[in-house]
Short mmCIF file of C-alpha atoms in Angstrom, two decimals:
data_model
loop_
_atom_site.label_atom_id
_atom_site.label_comp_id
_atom_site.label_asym_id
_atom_site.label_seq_id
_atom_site.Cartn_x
_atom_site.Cartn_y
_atom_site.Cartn_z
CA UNK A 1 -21.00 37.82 -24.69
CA UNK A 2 -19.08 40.29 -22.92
CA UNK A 3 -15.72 40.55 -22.04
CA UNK A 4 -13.87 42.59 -19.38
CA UNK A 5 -10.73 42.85 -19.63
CA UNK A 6 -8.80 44.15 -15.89
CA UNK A 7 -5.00 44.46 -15.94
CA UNK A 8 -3.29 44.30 -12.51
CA UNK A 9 0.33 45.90 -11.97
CA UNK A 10 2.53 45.00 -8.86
CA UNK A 11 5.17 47.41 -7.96
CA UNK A 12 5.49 51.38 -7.86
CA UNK A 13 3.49 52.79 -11.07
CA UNK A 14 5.03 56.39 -11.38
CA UNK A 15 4.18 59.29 -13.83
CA UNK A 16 5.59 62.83 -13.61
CA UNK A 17 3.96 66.10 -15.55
CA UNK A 18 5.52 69.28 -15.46
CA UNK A 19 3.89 73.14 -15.63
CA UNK A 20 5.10 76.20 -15.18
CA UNK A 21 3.11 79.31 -13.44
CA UNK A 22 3.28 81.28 -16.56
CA UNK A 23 3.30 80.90 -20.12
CA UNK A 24 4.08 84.24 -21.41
CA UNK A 25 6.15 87.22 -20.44
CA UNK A 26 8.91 89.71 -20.81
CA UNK A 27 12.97 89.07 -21.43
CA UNK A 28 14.35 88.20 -17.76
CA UNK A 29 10.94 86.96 -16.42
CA UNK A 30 10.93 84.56 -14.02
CA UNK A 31 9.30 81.13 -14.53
CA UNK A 32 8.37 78.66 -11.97
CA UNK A 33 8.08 74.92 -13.27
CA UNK A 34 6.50 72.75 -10.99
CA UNK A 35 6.73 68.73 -11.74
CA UNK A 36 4.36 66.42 -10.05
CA UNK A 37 4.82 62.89 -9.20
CA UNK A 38 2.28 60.49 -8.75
CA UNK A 39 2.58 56.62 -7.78
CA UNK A 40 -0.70 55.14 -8.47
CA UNK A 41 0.72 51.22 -7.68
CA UNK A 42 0.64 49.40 -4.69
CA UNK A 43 4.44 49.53 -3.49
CA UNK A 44 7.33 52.10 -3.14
CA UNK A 45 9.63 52.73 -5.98
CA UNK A 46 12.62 54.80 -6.77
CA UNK A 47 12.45 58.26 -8.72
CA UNK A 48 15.18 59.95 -10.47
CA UNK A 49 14.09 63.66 -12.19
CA UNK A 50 16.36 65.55 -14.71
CA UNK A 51 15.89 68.51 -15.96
CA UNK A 52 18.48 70.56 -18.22
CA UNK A 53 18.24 74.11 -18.70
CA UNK A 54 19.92 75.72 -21.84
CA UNK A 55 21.56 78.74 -20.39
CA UNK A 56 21.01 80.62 -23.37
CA UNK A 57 17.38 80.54 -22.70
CA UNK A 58 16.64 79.56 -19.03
CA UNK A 59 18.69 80.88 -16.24
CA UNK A 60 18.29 78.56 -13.28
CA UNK A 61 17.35 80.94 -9.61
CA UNK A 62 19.49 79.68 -7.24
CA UNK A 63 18.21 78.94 -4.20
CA UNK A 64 14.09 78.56 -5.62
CA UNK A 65 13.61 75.10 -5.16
CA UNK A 66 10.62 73.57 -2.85
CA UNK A 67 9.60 70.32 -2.06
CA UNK A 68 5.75 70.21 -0.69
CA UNK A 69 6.88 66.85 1.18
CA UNK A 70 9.84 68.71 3.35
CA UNK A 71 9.84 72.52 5.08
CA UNK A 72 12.31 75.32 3.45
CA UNK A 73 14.31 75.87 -0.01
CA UNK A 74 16.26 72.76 -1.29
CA UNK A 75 19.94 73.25 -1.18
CA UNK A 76 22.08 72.75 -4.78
CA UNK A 77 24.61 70.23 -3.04
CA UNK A 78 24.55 66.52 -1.76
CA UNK A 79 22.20 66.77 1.42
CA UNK A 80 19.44 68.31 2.33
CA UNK A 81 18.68 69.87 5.69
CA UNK A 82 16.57 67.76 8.42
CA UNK A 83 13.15 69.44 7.27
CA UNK A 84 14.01 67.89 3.54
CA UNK A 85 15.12 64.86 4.44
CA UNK A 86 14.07 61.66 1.59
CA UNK A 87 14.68 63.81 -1.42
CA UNK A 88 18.58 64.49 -2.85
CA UNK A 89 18.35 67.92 -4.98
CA UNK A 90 21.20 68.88 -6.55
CA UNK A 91 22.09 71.32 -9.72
CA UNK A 92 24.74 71.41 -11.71
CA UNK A 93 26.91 73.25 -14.59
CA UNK A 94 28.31 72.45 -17.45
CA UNK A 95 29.08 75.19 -20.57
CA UNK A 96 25.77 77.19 -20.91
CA UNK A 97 23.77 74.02 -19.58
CA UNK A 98 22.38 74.01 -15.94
CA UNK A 99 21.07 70.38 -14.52
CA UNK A 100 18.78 69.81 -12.05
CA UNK A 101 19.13 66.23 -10.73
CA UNK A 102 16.62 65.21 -8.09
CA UNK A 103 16.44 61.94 -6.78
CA UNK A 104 13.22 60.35 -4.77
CA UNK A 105 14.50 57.43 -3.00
CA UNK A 106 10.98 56.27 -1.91
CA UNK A 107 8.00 57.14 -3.29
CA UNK A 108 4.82 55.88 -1.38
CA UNK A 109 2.58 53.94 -2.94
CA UNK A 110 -0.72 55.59 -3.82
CA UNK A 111 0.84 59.05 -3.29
CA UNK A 112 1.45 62.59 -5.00
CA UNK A 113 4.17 65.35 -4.60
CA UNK A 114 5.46 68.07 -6.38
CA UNK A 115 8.81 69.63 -6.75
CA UNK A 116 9.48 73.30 -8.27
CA UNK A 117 12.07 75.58 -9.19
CA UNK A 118 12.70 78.93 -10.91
CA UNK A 119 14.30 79.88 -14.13
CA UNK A 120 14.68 83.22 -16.18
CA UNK A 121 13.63 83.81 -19.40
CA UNK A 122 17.38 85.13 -20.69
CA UNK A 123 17.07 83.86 -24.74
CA UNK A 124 17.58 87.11 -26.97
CA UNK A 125 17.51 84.67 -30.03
CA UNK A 126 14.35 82.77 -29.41
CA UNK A 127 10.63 83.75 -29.11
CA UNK A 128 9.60 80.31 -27.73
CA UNK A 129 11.27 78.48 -24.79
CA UNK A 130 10.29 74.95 -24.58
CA UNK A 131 10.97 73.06 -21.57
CA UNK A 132 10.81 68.94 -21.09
CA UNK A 133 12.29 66.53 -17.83
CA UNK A 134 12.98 63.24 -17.81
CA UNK A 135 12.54 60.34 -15.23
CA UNK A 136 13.80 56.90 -14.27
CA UNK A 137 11.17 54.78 -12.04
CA UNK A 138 13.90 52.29 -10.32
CA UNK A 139 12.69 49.25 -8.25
CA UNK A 140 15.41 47.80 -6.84
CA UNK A 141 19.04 47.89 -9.07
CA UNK A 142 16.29 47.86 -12.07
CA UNK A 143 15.24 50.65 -14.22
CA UNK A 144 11.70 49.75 -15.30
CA UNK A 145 10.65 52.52 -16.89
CA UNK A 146 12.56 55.74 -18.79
CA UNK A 147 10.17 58.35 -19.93
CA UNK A 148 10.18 62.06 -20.59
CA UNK A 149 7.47 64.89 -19.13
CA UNK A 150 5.05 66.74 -21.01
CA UNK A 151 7.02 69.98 -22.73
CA UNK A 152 5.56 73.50 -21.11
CA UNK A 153 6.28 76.31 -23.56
CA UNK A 154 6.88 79.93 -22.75
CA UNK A 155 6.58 82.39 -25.19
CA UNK A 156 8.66 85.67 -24.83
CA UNK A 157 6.49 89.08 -25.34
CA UNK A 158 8.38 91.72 -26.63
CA UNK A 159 8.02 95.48 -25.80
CA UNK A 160 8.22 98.39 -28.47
CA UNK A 161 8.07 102.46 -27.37
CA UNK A 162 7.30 105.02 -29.42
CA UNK A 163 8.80 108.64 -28.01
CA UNK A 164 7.57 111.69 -29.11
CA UNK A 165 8.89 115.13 -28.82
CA UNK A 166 6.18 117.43 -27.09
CA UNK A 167 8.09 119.98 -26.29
CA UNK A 168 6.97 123.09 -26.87
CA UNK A 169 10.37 125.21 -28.27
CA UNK A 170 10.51 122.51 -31.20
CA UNK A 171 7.19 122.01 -32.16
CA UNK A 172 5.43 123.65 -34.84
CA UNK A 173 2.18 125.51 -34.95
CA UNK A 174 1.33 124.62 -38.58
CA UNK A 175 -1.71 123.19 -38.97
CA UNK A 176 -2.84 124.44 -35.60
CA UNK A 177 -4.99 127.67 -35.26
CA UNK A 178 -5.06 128.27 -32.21
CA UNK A 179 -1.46 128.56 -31.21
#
């Protein structure tokens, strides 16, 4: 005997990965992160992103976010120009921590989008910055699901220089026979 076993949802089904363009680089690089929603069920549902920066390792770029579902940069404040309308992107600052709080008010059934940003790579004390968002799928007043992203990790290369002197008024001829 064989059984098959088929599990059908009702509702929005939402999942959100993040990635960033890079995953190395220098001291003050600049990092685009790029989360991507998907709702795989068979009716609309709300989405609400966060994503804290530590500003002592990710500087948030002012004026880098994009929504592939609108036309133009996001603003940081409460309302979005007419080419961004359905999407509420908004940062905000508290001590060394930046927020960005993005909300989705209806997310299509059986569809995709994507939402990115930019952040420097500021942290003189760490080698590795990790980077996770969270998300609320809301249906309704209810939250149905909580979940965090995948973490991206970018891992600071460091640069060393070596000068030498070749002058020639301070450099030696020992060892060299033909000078």
């Amino acid at each position: 005997t064989v059984t098959d076993t088929t599990r059908v949802t009702s509702g929005g089904v939402l999942n959100v990965t993040k990635a960033e363009d890079k995953s190395t680089g220098p001291l003050n690089a600049t990092i685009t992160y790029t989360l991507t929603y998907t709702n795989s069920g068979n009716s609309a549902t709300r989405l609400v992103l966060t994503d804290v920066l530590d500003g002592t390792q990710l500087a948030y770029v002012t004026g880098s976010a994009r929504w592939n579902q609108g036309s133009g940069a996001l603003t940081e404040a409460s309302g979005e120009a007419a080419g961004n309308t359905g999407i509420d992107y908004q940062t905000s600052t508290t001590g060394s921590q930046t927020t960005v709080s993005i909300i989705l008010p209806s997310v299509p059934a059986q569809s995709t989008g994507q939402i990115s940003f930019q952040a420097r790579a500021v942290s003189t004390t760490q080698d590795q910055l990790a980077n996770t968002a969270s998300y609320q799928q809301i249906d309704g007043s209810t939250t149905v699901k909580t979940a965090n992203t995948n973490t991206v990790l970018f891992n600071l290369t460091h640069s060393y220089a070596v000068v030498t002197n070749n002058s020639a008024s301070s450099a030696s001829n020992n060892g060299n026979p033909s000078s």
